[in-house]
PDB file of C-alpha atoms in Angstrom:
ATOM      1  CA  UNK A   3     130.357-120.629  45.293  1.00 43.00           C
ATOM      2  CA  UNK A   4     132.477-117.008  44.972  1.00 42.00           C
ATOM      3  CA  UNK A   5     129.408-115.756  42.508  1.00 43.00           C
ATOM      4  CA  UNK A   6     126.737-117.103  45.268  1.00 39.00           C
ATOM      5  CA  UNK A   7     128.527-115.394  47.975  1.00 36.00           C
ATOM      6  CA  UNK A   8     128.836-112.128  45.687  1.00 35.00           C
ATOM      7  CA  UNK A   9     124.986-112.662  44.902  1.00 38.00           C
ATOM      8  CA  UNK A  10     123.791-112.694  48.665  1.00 35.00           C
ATOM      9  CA  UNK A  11     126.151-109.704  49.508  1.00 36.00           C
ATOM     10  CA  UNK A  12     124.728-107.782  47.009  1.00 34.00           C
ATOM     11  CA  UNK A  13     121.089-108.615  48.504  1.00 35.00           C
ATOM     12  CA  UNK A  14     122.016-107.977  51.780  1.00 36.00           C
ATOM     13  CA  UNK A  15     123.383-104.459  51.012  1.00 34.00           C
ATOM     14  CA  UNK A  16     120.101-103.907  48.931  1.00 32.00           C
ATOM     15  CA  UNK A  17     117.714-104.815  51.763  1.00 36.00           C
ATOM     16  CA  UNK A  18     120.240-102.581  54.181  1.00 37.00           C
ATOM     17  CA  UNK A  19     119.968 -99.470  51.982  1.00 36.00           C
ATOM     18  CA  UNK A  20     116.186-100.039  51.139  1.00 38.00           C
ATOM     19  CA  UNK A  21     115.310 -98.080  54.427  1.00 62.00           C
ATOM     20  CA  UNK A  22     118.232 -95.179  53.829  1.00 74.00           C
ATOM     21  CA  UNK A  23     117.031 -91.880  52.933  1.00 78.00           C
ATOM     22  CA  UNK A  24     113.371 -92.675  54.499  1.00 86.00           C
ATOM     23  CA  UNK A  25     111.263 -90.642  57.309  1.00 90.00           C
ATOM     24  CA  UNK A  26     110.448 -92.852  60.389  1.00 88.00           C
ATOM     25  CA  UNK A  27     106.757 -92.177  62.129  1.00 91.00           C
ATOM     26  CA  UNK A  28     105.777 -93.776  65.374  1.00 89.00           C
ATOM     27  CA  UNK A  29     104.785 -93.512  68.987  1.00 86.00           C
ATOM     28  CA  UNK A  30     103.018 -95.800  71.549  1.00 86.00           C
ATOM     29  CA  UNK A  31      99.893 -95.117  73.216  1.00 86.00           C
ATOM     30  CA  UNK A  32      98.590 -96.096  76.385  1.00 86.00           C
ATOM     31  CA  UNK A  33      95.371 -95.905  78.319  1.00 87.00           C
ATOM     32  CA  UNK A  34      95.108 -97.466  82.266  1.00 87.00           C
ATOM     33  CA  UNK A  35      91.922 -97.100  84.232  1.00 89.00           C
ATOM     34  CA  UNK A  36      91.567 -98.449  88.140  1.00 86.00           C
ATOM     35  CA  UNK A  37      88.847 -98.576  90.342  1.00 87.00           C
ATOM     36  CA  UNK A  38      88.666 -99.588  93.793  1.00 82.00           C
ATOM     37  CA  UNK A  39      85.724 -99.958  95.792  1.00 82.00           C
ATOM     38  CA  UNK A  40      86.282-100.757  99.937  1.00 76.00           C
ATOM     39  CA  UNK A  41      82.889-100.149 102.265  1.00 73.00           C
ATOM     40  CA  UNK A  42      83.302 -96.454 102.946  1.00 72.00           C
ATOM     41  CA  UNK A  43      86.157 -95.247 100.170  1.00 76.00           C
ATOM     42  CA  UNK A  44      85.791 -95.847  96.226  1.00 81.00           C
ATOM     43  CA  UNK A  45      88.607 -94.672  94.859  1.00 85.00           C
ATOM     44  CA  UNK A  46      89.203 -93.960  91.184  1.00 89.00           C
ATOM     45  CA  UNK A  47      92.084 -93.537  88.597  1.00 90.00           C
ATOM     46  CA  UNK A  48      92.719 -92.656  84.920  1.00 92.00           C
ATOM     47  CA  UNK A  49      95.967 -92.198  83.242  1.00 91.00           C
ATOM     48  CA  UNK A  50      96.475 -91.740  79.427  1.00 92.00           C
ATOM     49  CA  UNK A  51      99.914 -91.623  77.643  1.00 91.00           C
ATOM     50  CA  UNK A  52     100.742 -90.450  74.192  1.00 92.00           C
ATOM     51  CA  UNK A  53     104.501 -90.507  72.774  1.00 91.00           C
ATOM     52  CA  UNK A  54     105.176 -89.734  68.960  1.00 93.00           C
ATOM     53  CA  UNK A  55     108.507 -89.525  67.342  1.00 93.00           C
ATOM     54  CA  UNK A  56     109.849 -88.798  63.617  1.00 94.00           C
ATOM     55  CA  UNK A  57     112.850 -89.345  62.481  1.00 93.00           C
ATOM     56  CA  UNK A  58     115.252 -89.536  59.255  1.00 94.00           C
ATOM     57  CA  UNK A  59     117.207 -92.424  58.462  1.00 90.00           C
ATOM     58  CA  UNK A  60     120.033 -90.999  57.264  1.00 90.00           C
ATOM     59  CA  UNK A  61     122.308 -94.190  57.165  1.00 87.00           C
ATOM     60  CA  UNK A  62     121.841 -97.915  56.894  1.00 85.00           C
ATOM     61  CA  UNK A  63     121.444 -98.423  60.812  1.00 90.00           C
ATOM     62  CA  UNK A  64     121.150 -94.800  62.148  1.00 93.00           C
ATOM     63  CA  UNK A  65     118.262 -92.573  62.695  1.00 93.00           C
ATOM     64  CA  UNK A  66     118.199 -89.006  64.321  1.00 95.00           C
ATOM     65  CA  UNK A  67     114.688 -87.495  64.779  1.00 95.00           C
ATOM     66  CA  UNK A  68     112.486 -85.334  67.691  1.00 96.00           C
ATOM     67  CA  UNK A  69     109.890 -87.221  70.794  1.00 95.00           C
ATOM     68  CA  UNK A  70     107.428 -86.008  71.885  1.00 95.00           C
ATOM     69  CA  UNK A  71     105.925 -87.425  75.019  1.00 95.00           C
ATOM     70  CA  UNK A  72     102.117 -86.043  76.986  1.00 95.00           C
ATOM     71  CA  UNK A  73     101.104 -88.543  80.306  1.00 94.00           C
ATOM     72  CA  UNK A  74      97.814 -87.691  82.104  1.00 95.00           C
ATOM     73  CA  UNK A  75      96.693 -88.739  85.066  1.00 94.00           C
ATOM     74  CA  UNK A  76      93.572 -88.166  87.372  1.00 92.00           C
ATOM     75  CA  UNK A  77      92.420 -90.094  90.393  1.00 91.00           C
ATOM     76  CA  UNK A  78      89.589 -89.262  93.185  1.00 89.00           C
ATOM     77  CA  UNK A  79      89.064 -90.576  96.559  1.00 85.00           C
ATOM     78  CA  UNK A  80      85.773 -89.264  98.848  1.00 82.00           C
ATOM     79  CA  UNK A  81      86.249 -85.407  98.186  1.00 84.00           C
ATOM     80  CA  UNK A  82      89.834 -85.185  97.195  1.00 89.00           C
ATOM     81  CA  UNK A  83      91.420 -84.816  93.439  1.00 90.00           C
ATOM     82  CA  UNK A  84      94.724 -85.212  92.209  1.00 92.00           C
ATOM     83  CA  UNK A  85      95.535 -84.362  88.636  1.00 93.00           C
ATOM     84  CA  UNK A  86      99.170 -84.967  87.492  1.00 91.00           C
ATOM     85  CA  UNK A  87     100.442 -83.869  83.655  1.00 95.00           C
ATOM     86  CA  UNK A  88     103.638 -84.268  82.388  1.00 95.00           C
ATOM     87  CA  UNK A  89     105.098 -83.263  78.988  1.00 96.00           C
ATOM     88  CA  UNK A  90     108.394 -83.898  77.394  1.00 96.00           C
ATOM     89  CA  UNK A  91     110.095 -83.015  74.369  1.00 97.00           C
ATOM     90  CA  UNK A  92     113.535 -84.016  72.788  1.00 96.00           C
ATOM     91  CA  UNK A  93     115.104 -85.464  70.420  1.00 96.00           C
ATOM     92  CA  UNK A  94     117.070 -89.250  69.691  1.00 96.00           C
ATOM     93  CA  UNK A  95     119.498 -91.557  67.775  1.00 96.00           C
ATOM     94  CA  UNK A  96     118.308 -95.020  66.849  1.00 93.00           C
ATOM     95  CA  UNK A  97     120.801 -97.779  66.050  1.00 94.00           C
ATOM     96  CA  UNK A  98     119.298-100.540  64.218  1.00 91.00           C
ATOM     97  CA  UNK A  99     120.353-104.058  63.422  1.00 92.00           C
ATOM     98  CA  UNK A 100     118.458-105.878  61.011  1.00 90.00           C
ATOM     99  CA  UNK A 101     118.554-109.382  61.523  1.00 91.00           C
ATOM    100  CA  UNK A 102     116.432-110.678  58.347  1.00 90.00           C
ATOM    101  CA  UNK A 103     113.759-109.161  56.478  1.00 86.00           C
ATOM    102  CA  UNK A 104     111.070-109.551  58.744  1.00 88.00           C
ATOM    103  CA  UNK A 105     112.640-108.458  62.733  1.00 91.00           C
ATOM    104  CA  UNK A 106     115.539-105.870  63.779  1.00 90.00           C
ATOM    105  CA  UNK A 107     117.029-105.040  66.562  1.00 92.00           C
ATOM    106  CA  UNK A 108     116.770-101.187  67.982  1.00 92.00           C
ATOM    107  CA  UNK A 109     117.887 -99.208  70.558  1.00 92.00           C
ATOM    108  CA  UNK A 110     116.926 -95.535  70.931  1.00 92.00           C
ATOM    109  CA  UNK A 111     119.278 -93.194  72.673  1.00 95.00           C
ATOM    110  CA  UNK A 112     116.826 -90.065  73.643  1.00 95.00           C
ATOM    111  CA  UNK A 113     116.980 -87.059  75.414  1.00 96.00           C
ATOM    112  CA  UNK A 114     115.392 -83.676  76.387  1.00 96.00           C
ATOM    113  CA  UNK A 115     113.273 -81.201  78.422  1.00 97.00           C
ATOM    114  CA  UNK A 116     110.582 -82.410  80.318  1.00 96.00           C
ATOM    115  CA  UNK A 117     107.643 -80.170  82.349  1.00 95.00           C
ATOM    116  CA  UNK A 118     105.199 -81.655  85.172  1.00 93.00           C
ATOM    117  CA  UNK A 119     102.261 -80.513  86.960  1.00 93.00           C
ATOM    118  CA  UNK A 120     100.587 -81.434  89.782  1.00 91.00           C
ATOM    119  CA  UNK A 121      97.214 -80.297  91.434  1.00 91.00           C
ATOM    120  CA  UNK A 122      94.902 -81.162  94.357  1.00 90.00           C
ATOM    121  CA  UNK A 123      91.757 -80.418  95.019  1.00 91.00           C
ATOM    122  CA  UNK A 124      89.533 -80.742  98.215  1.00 89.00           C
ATOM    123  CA  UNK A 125      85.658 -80.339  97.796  1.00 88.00           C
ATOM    124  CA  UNK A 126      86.412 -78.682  94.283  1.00 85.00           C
ATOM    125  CA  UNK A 127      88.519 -75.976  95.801  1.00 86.00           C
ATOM    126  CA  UNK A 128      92.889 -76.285  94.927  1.00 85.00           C
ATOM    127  CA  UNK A 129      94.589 -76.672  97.934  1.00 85.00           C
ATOM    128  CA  UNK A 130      98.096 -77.487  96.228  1.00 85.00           C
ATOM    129  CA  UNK A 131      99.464 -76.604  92.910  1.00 87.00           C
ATOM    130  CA  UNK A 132     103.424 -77.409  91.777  1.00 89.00           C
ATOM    131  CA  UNK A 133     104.947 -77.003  88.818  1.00 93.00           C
ATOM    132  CA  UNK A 134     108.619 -78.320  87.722  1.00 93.00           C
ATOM    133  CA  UNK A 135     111.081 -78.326  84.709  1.00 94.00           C
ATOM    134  CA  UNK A 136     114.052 -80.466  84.387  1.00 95.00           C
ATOM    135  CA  UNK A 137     115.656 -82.708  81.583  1.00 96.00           C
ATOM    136  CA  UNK A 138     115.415 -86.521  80.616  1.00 96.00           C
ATOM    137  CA  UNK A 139     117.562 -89.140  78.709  1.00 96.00           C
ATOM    138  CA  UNK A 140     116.762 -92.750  78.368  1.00 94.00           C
ATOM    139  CA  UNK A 141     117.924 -95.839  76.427  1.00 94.00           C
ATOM    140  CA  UNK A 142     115.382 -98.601  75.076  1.00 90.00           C
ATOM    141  CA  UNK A 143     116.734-101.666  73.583  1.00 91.00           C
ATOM    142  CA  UNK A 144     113.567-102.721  70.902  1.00 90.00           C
ATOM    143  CA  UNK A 145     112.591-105.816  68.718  1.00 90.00           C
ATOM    144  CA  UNK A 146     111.171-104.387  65.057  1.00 89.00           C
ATOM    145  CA  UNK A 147     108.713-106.611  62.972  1.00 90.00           C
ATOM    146  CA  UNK A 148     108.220-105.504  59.453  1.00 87.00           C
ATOM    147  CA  UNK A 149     104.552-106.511  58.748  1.00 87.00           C
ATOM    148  CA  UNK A 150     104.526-105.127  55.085  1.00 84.00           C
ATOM    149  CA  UNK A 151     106.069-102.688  53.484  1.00 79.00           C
ATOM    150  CA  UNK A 152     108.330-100.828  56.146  1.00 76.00           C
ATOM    151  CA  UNK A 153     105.108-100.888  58.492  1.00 84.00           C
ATOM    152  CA  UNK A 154     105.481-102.395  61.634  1.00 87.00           C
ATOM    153  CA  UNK A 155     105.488-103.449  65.901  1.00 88.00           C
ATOM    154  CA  UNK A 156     107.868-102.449  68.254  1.00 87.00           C
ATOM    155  CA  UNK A 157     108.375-104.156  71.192  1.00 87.00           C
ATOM    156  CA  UNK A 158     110.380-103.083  74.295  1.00 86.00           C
ATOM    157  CA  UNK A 159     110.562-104.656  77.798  1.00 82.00           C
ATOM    158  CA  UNK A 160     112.030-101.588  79.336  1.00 83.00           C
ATOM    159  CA  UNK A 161     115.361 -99.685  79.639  1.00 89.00           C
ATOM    160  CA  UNK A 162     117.414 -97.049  81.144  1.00 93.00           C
ATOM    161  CA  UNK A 163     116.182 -93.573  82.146  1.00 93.00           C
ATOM    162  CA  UNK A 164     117.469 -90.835  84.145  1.00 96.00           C
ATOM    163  CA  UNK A 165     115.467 -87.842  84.511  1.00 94.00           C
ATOM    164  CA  UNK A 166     115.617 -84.585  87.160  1.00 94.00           C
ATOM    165  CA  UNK A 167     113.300 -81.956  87.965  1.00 92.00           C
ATOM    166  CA  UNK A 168     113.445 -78.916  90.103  1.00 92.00           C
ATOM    167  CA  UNK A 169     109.947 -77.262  91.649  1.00 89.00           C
ATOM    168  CA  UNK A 170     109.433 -73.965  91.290  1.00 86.00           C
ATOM    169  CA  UNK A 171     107.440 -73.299  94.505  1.00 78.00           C
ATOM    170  CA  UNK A 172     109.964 -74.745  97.303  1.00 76.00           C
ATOM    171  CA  UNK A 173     113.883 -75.766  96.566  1.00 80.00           C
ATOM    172  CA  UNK A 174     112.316 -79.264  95.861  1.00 84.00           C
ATOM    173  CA  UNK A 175     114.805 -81.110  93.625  1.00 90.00           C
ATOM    174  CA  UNK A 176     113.836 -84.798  92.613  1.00 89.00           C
ATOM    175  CA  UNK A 177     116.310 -86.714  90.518  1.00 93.00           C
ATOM    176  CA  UNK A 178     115.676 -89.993  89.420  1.00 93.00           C
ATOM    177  CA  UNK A 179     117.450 -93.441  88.135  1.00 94.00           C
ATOM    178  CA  UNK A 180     115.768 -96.117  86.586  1.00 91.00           C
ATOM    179  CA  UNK A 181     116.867 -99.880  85.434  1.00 89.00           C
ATOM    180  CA  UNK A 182     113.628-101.357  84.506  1.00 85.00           C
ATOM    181  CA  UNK A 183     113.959-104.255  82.027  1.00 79.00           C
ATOM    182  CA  UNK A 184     111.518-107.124  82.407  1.00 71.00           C
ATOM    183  CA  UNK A 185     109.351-104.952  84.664  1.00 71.00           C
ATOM    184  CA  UNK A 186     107.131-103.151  81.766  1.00 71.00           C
ATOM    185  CA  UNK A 187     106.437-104.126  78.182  1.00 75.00           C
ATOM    186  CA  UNK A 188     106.162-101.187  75.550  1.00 79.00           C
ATOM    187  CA  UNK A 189     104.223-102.635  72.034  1.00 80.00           C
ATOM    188  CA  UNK A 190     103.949 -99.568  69.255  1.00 81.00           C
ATOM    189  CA  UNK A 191     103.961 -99.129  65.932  1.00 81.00           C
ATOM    190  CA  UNK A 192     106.192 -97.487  62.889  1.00 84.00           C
ATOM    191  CA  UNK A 193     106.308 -96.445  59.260  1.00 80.00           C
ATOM    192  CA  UNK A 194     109.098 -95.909  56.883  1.00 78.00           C
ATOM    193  CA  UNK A 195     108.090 -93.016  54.436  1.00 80.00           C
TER     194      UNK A 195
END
């Protein structure tokens, strides 16, 4: 019984340091388009998301690597235009739990510098234009399932985010607090290099 014990240990510390020392690669992308059409208004909107991330695994459970994060968005009604980009950067720590060789448990601490823009048009001609910088941070508990060969899904039903952002064209200061889970579902993929 003592050498069977000994025997599984020893696999279960192999399988937990297969993944140390490796380069994580992933990201989600996303893609929603709306139309509505009432008897004198059709209105139109497109929104695209792309968020990347790389990281090291430097440990067993813990990776430390840099987001990247680009949201578009651009919706028309009669004459009028609104386009809306926002663009974040940062870095994170992942804690992960593996629970057999197939799914883990994740949750990604991440934070950093975020830049949005807004513009509307009227009859082609900009009649607003704001800009703002501010800072992020978020937390996103994750389910990992290893498909083959350190490839896999991720799949989040939401988090934690705070995020602020001040306007440079008024004293506009929007800060924001966010306890979404169950309200969005997140699927993406990674790769351990």
């Amino acid at each position: 019984m003592k050498k069977m014990l000994l025997i599984l240990a020893l696999a279960m510390v192999s399988y937990a340091n297969a993944q140390k020392g490796t380069v994580l690669v992933g990201g989600n992308v996303g893609y929603t388009s709306e139309n509505i059409d009432q008897q004198a208004d059709e209105r139109k909107s497109n929104s695209f998301t792309f968020s990347p991330k790389a990281g090291y695994q430097f440990h067993e459970n813990w990776t430390v690597g840099a987001e990247f994060a680009l949201a578009t968005s651009k919706s028309t009604a009669l004459d009028t235009e609104s386009k809306y980009k926002n663009l974040r950067v940062g870095a994170f720590v992942r804690y992960t739990v593996p629970l057999n060789e197939t799914f883990s448990v994740f949750a990604d601490l991440g934070a950093g510098f975020q830049n949005r823009t807004n513009k509307n048009y009227q009859n082609n001609v900009l009649m607003s234009d704001s800009k703002a910088d501010g800072f992020y941070t978020n937390l996103a508990p994750s389910l990992f399932i290893n498909m083959k060969k350190g490839f896999g899904l991720n799949f989040s039903i939401g988090g934690i985010e705070y995020q602020t952002l001040s306007y440079d064209n008024d004293d506009t200061k929007y800060n924001s607090f966010s306890f979404n889970f169950g309200k969005t579902v997140n699927i993406g993929i990674s790769k351990n290099f």
